[in-house]
Amino acid sequence: MRDASVELLQPFALGCDTKQIKIVQLCLTAIQKLLQHHIINQASAATTVNILSNLCDLNTEELKILQTVLLLVNTTSVVVHNTLANLFVITFRLCLSKDPTIVNTATAAVRQLITAVYDRVIEEDSQVYEIPSTASSLKTERPLLQETNLIKHSKDSLNVEALRPYAKDAYLLFQDLCYLANGDQSVWLIGLTEITRTLILELIETILIHYASIFYHHDELRYLLKERVSPLIIKLFSPGMKHVAKSEKLSTNNVQMGSGNLYDGAYFPLIARLLRLVCILVRLYFSLLITECEIFLSLLIKLLEQDKPIWQRSLAIECIHKILIQPNLLKLFCLSYDMQPHASKILKDLTNGISSFIQSFFNNNSISTSSNAAISVQASSTSTITEKKNSGNTKSDNTNSYNGGSNTNTVLFVYRSLCVPQYVTYQQGQAKCLYLENWEKVDCPLIPDSYGVVIAFACMLELVRNVQLIIEGNGMRGDVIPGSQLKTSIQIRPFDKVTLDERNEYIEIMNCTWPSILVTFTLLYDVCYDDTACEHILKVIQTYISLCGLLQMNIQRDAFVTCLCKIALPQHYNIHVLNKYNNNTANGSAEMNLLQKITSSLSPQSTSNDLDKQQVVIVGTPLPMVNVSTSQTSVMLTSKNIHCMRAILAVAHCHGSILGTSWHLILETLQHLVWIIGFRPSTGGILKHVGVTSDNTNSVNSPVIVTGATADLPILSAMLSRLFESSKYLDDVALHHLIDALIRLSIESMEVAVNVREPSLFAIVKILETGSANLNRIDVWWKPISSHLIEVCQHTNIRMRECGTEALTLLVRNALDHKYEKNLFENERLLHMIIQPLQELSLIQHFDVRQKQLECTLSLLRNNGHTLQTGWPLVLNIIGSISREHTENLIRLAYQCLQLVVTDYLPTIPVQYLGILIKVVAKFGFQEQDLNMALSAIGLLWNMTDYLFRMKEQEQQLKNV
């Protein structure tokens, strides 16, 4: 029957020619039955298409025609070449019907025809390339780096006639779509005189996004991509094309365009579709179109500029967001452009463009503050957005046009009298475009100014995430650690297996991105109102500190540390600390310029009222500093400052191995925060809070803590302690950096302590904790720490002196009690090294220091007297250094030590040291302050004489034996 299908169709063709509606309906139904039973061949298919074309000219039974069209393509594969072209022409003509139902149905039919044509090509290719035959398996995005070997082709090597049948149809169809979109005459779709450009662009987009594998397998289609699609997009974006009329119908014989100025409402559908095409080409075809993508990306960056209409800027930032969710593209941008000598710095310009987009919103002086927007964020159920006039257009910040189901009651950023709602919830690795994907919109929507800022914020977060994935390869090290749940310090991944070229690539990526990342997120944190957004920003800063440290980019690392410390300190307080830091840094000039840029990113008035909106949790006093005079008698810490403090602790805990010289700024910032909060050292060196709550204000000088914040104080104290306890996981070089920073901080505190009664003891307390945590490698740090603590013990400030003496004596006790691999009894060098600083305290004339020294000596004798051996001369010299000029209490304490030595440890003292002991005992026998003590010392001498006499007798007996 299939061979006789032409004769079977003949009566139905005649019936359709009658133009009688009922007869035409019956004939079309019969033809559809034939198609459903596959009773058709190429000749009868051509006849059927001619029947449909004639009926289309008569505007009769359009829906029946469309049904038949779909059956022709979906039930059989015999419709090819010119017959297929005629079928497309019929469907395109029906897309221009005046009946909306017909238009919608015809548009859907065209899409199904496109799908059928290209699915055939995939099936055809599967038999040649040995790839999966299912369409779904080939519609996925292909790895860009694996396709570079397919790019090598030239125009001369193209041979369209050599294409297989289905591939040739696909090529001719795609070529004509490009011609039509460009306003040229079609070659294959003969008879098509009018078509809507937006529909053509949508069809091209459908083909490109779902059938990327076809373009990678066929040089001819790749040629169209390079020589037709790319120039088409560039042409339509050019200024000369901005006179597109409201009516987007194109005549292929003589393209009639409107004249005059651009009407945004008519231009929006075209630009939206062009940007979607740009996004697809960059994401899926970058390796085929490296030069063209450079133009596309430059165009996107240009659209972000402030002189562009807000709807164009918003569409562009949405497009960039879709691009940035692919990590491999960032690396390709850097390799293809930024690292090439004569190419554009696309990655750098892209990052700068997004940053400028955000900054222009907050820094633009045209922001209207006259709106009576009552920004009571916690109480208000809706957010009032002020209006901003730009580029001659007035945009109202509301979400009536499209809210995408987002919760606009959540406020992300607050700036003066302007608030930015959370139009879209950020989801890692996903881009939700409310306007770029809005197919139904014909007129330009009212897009609020602040919408683009939210998307730009998500773009920057994706940029950082992808940079990290490129360099580290997997998840983020050192995430923000909630509460006190600090784990052991995370060690840096060894970079031994990274090649020099890869390292250079990573450094170039960092150099392209870090300045804009730093400035942008510093600005955003200042105006950020949402806790989740604040966590994202702090996580970004921590990530870049880690990456810069990993790549040994020390200046950049220090800049991010400075940024984190800046936002952790109270407003107008941090300038003194940061300026002092930059003046004492070798690279201070470069960092100062960067910090000035950060500081100027917000105008002075921008944060003047922000304290009213943020929750002040602590009111304390500023820490006294050297050569810094301030009129501030109290400073306020907000909840954001406390969040930053936790972030600093997380950075120091997780990335201590790569902080290097940044330790000093981190520790200094923590010292200031600890002082403001009211942490003071207690027994054993632990910091405890000494302030009062807001319900109890009896103490004038103590910090005032909001009642709700008191629960955080023990957590912060525990985090501080665990930070220095975790120093045991640092390598020796990193530990030296930490200790050096603590000693520098302590020296600064000593300078301040000369003129103040109550100095900061933070550094000394943390030196004690750090030393106690690293007793297993005491050789690495003992000498610098003990030497510094001896200097502290000589200070004129009694509080400083007492703390230093307690730290040194505790370290000596802990060191002697520690279990070493080699027994302390057998390690003479180590034993002398530990006790030597204790003996050096004898040179200090302060009685309080000598008392701590003797108390430590007494404890040492009680706990470790049996292991002293060669350390006895040092201990005996400590006891014997007490003279008649000292107080009675010191003499009694020293004599107590001496009594313990003679009564308990005399048999364990080597004979060669007994002469020293006799001299010390005799010295106490000559003292005149306490007669009983002198007599008792003489008694000790008699005991020693008796001991020596017995020892001599034992020796003689041994000789006689």
Short mmCIF file of C-alpha atoms in Angstrom, two decimals, residues 170-429:
data_model
loop_
_atom_site.label_atom_id
_atom_site.label_comp_id
_atom_site.label_asym_id
_atom_site.label_seq_id
_atom_site.Cartn_x
_atom_site.Cartn_y
_atom_site.Cartn_z
CA ALA A 170 19.76 20.57 9.45
CA TYR A 171 22.52 22.65 7.87
CA LEU A 172 20.23 24.29 5.30
CA LEU A 173 17.56 24.99 7.91
CA PHE A 174 20.02 26.59 10.32
CA GLN A 175 21.56 28.62 7.51
CA ASP A 176 18.19 30.01 6.49
CA LEU A 177 17.30 30.84 10.07
CA CYS A 178 20.47 32.92 10.24
CA TYR A 179 19.62 34.61 6.96
CA LEU A 180 16.10 35.40 8.12
CA ALA A 181 17.25 36.77 11.45
CA ASN A 182 19.66 39.01 9.57
CA GLY A 183 16.89 40.26 7.28
CA ASP A 184 18.24 38.46 4.19
CA GLN A 185 16.50 36.27 1.63
CA SER A 186 16.24 32.61 2.60
CA VAL A 187 17.82 30.04 0.29
CA TRP A 188 16.20 26.78 1.28
CA LEU A 189 12.88 27.97 2.71
CA ILE A 190 11.59 29.19 -0.66
CA GLY A 191 8.40 31.20 -0.55
CA LEU A 192 8.83 32.53 2.96
CA THR A 193 8.42 36.28 2.69
CA GLU A 194 7.72 37.36 6.25
CA ILE A 195 8.71 36.16 9.70
CA THR A 196 9.11 37.43 13.24
CA ARG A 197 12.74 37.99 14.20
CA THR A 198 12.17 37.15 17.86
CA LEU A 199 10.75 33.76 16.86
CA ILE A 200 13.74 33.07 14.64
CA LEU A 201 16.12 33.94 17.49
CA GLU A 202 14.20 31.65 19.82
CA LEU A 203 14.50 28.79 17.35
CA ILE A 204 18.23 29.37 16.93
CA GLU A 205 18.53 29.37 20.70
CA THR A 206 16.64 26.09 20.96
CA ILE A 207 18.94 24.45 18.44
CA LEU A 208 22.11 25.76 20.06
CA ILE A 209 21.20 24.84 23.61
CA HIS A 210 19.89 21.32 22.95
CA TYR A 211 22.07 20.11 20.09
CA ALA A 212 25.59 21.25 20.87
CA SER A 213 26.99 17.83 19.94
CA ILE A 214 25.89 18.27 16.34
CA PHE A 215 27.95 21.44 15.97
CA TYR A 216 31.00 19.76 17.43
CA HIS A 217 30.72 16.87 14.97
CA HIS A 218 30.11 18.80 11.75
CA ASP A 219 32.50 21.35 10.33
CA GLU A 220 29.76 22.80 8.15
CA LEU A 221 27.54 23.65 11.09
CA ARG A 222 30.50 25.02 13.00
CA TYR A 223 31.18 27.25 10.04
CA LEU A 224 27.63 28.66 10.26
CA LEU A 225 28.12 29.23 13.96
CA LYS A 226 31.25 31.25 13.35
CA GLU A 227 30.36 33.03 10.12
CA ARG A 228 26.61 33.55 10.50
CA VAL A 229 25.43 33.47 14.11
CA SER A 230 28.26 35.46 15.67
CA PRO A 231 28.21 38.32 13.12
CA LEU A 232 24.42 38.35 13.39
CA ILE A 233 24.53 38.95 17.14
CA ILE A 234 27.21 41.61 16.80
CA LYS A 235 25.21 43.36 14.07
CA LEU A 236 21.96 43.33 16.03
CA PHE A 237 23.76 44.75 19.06
CA SER A 238 25.38 47.53 17.06
CA PRO A 239 24.11 51.13 17.50
CA GLY A 240 22.83 51.15 13.91
CA MET A 241 20.24 48.50 14.78
CA LYS A 242 18.62 50.54 17.52
CA HIS A 243 15.85 51.74 15.22
CA VAL A 244 13.93 48.48 15.41
CA ALA A 245 10.24 49.18 15.07
CA LYS A 246 7.63 48.07 17.50
CA SER A 247 6.48 45.57 14.93
CA GLU A 248 9.19 42.93 14.70
CA LYS A 249 7.99 41.37 11.43
CA LEU A 250 10.76 41.18 8.85
CA SER A 251 10.24 41.17 5.12
CA THR A 252 12.81 38.98 3.44
CA ASN A 253 12.51 40.84 0.15
CA ASN A 254 12.82 44.33 1.53
CA VAL A 255 13.29 44.51 5.26
CA GLN A 256 11.22 47.40 6.50
CA MET A 257 12.56 48.92 9.71
CA GLY A 258 11.16 51.73 11.76
CA SER A 259 13.09 54.96 11.99
CA GLY A 260 13.74 57.39 14.77
CA ASN A 261 14.87 56.76 18.32
CA LEU A 262 14.81 53.40 20.01
CA TYR A 263 11.64 52.51 21.83
CA ASP A 264 12.68 50.45 24.84
CA GLY A 265 9.49 48.44 24.94
CA ALA A 266 10.07 47.15 21.40
CA TYR A 267 13.78 46.68 21.90
CA PHE A 268 13.48 44.58 25.07
CA PRO A 269 12.36 41.26 23.44
CA LEU A 270 15.19 41.45 20.91
CA ILE A 271 17.91 42.29 23.43
CA ALA A 272 16.67 39.61 25.84
CA ARG A 273 16.90 36.94 23.17
CA LEU A 274 20.26 38.15 21.92
CA LEU A 275 21.67 38.02 25.42
CA ARG A 276 20.37 34.51 25.86
CA LEU A 277 22.17 33.56 22.66
CA VAL A 278 25.35 35.20 23.92
CA CYS A 279 25.07 33.25 27.14
CA ILE A 280 24.63 29.96 25.28
CA LEU A 281 27.52 30.60 22.90
CA VAL A 282 29.89 31.44 25.74
CA ARG A 283 28.82 28.53 27.92
CA LEU A 284 28.58 25.78 25.28
CA TYR A 285 30.72 26.87 22.35
CA PHE A 286 33.60 28.81 23.89
CA SER A 287 36.31 26.54 22.46
CA LEU A 288 34.85 26.99 18.96
CA LEU A 289 34.38 30.76 19.21
CA ILE A 290 37.26 32.10 21.29
CA THR A 291 37.64 35.33 19.31
CA GLU A 292 33.91 35.90 19.04
CA CYS A 293 33.37 35.24 22.76
CA GLU A 294 35.90 37.95 23.51
CA ILE A 295 33.61 40.37 21.66
CA PHE A 296 30.51 39.02 23.38
CA LEU A 297 32.02 39.30 26.84
CA SER A 298 33.26 42.82 26.14
CA LEU A 299 29.74 43.66 25.02
CA LEU A 300 28.28 42.30 28.26
CA ILE A 301 30.75 44.33 30.30
CA LYS A 302 29.83 47.42 28.26
CA LEU A 303 26.14 46.89 29.03
CA LEU A 304 26.88 47.14 32.76
CA GLU A 305 27.98 50.74 32.47
CA GLN A 306 26.00 53.37 34.25
CA ASP A 307 24.81 55.21 31.13
CA LYS A 308 22.84 52.16 29.94
CA PRO A 309 19.12 51.76 30.77
CA ILE A 310 18.52 49.82 33.95
CA TRP A 311 16.69 47.03 32.13
CA GLN A 312 19.69 46.44 29.88
CA ARG A 313 22.06 46.43 32.85
CA SER A 314 19.81 43.97 34.68
CA LEU A 315 19.59 41.62 31.70
CA ALA A 316 23.36 41.78 31.25
CA ILE A 317 24.07 40.97 34.89
CA GLU A 318 21.65 38.03 34.71
CA CYS A 319 23.48 36.77 31.64
CA ILE A 320 26.84 37.11 33.39
CA HIS A 321 25.45 35.19 36.36
CA LYS A 322 24.53 32.25 34.13
CA ILE A 323 28.05 32.29 32.70
CA LEU A 324 29.81 32.50 36.04
CA ILE A 325 28.23 29.37 37.47
CA GLN A 326 30.65 27.32 35.31
CA PRO A 327 34.11 27.18 36.95
CA ASN A 328 35.91 25.95 33.85
CA LEU A 329 34.90 29.10 31.94
CA LEU A 330 36.76 31.37 34.36
CA LYS A 331 39.94 29.41 33.80
CA LEU A 332 39.43 29.50 30.03
CA PHE A 333 38.85 33.27 30.14
CA CYS A 334 42.14 33.73 31.95
CA LEU A 335 44.08 31.37 29.67
CA SER A 336 42.56 32.68 26.44
CA TYR A 337 42.54 36.39 27.15
CA ASP A 338 44.16 37.68 30.34
CA MET A 339 47.35 35.62 29.92
CA GLN A 340 47.72 36.41 26.23
CA PRO A 341 49.93 39.38 25.29
CA HIS A 342 47.61 41.21 22.87
CA ALA A 343 44.16 40.14 24.08
CA SER A 344 41.65 41.91 26.27
CA LYS A 345 41.80 41.35 30.01
CA ILE A 346 38.35 39.82 30.03
CA LEU A 347 38.38 38.19 33.46
CA LYS A 348 39.78 41.31 35.08
CA ASP A 349 37.37 43.60 33.21
CA LEU A 350 34.45 41.32 34.01
CA THR A 351 35.22 41.36 37.72
CA ASN A 352 35.77 45.12 37.67
CA GLY A 353 32.53 45.59 35.75
CA ILE A 354 30.45 43.72 38.32
CA SER A 355 32.19 45.58 41.13
CA SER A 356 31.57 48.96 39.47
CA PHE A 357 27.94 47.98 38.94
CA ILE A 358 27.49 47.44 42.68
CA GLN A 359 29.49 50.50 43.70
CA SER A 360 27.62 52.78 41.31
CA PHE A 361 24.34 51.86 42.95
CA PHE A 362 25.48 52.77 46.46
CA ASN A 363 27.77 55.68 45.60
CA ASN A 364 25.63 57.43 43.01
CA ASN A 365 24.75 60.89 44.29
CA SER A 366 21.52 60.81 42.36
CA ILE A 367 19.94 58.45 44.87
CA SER A 368 16.88 60.20 46.12
CA THR A 369 16.73 60.47 49.87
CA SER A 370 13.58 62.56 49.92
CA SER A 371 11.35 59.55 49.97
CA ASN A 372 9.48 59.08 53.19
CA ALA A 373 10.53 55.47 53.33
CA ALA A 374 10.31 54.33 56.91
CA ILE A 375 13.00 51.73 57.15
CA SER A 376 11.89 49.80 60.15
CA VAL A 377 13.06 46.48 58.80
CA GLN A 378 12.21 44.27 61.72
CA ALA A 379 8.71 45.60 62.14
CA SER A 380 7.76 46.26 58.53
CA SER A 381 6.17 43.52 56.49
CA THR A 382 7.05 45.16 53.19
CA SER A 383 10.07 47.10 52.02
CA THR A 384 9.72 50.60 50.71
CA ILE A 385 12.23 51.32 48.01
CA THR A 386 13.18 54.83 47.00
CA GLU A 387 13.15 55.82 43.40
CA LYS A 388 16.29 56.43 41.43
CA LYS A 389 16.37 58.41 38.21
CA ASN A 390 19.03 57.43 35.74
CA SER A 391 19.60 57.74 31.98
CA GLY A 392 16.46 59.76 31.61
CA ASN A 393 14.24 56.91 32.71
CA THR A 394 12.34 56.63 35.93
CA LYS A 395 12.32 53.22 37.53
CA SER A 396 10.30 52.39 40.56
CA ASP A 397 11.84 49.91 42.94
CA ASN A 398 8.94 47.55 43.25
CA THR A 399 8.40 43.98 42.32
CA ASN A 400 4.89 44.27 40.88
CA SER A 401 6.15 43.45 37.39
CA TYR A 402 7.75 40.17 38.37
CA ASN A 403 8.72 38.88 41.75
CA GLY A 404 9.47 35.35 40.68
CA GLY A 405 7.94 34.02 43.86
CA SER A 406 10.79 35.50 45.90
CA ASN A 407 10.43 36.83 49.41
CA THR A 408 10.92 40.58 49.09
CA ASN A 409 10.24 41.03 52.80
CA THR A 410 13.83 39.94 53.48
CA VAL A 411 16.15 42.92 53.28
CA LEU A 412 19.73 42.29 52.14
CA PHE A 413 21.28 45.76 52.22
CA VAL A 414 20.40 49.06 53.87
CA TYR A 415 21.96 52.30 52.68
CA ARG A 416 20.78 55.65 54.02
CA SER A 417 17.03 55.68 53.32
CA LEU A 418 17.25 52.92 50.73
CA CYS A 419 16.83 49.21 51.30
CA VAL A 420 17.48 46.37 48.88
CA PRO A 421 15.05 43.42 49.15
CA GLN A 422 16.09 39.86 48.46
CA TYR A 423 14.46 39.46 45.07
CA VAL A 424 16.17 36.13 44.45
CA THR A 425 17.49 33.67 47.03
CA TYR A 426 21.09 32.80 46.31
CA GLN A 427 21.70 29.13 45.63
CA GLN A 428 25.21 27.94 44.98
CA GLY A 429 25.81 26.91 41.38
#
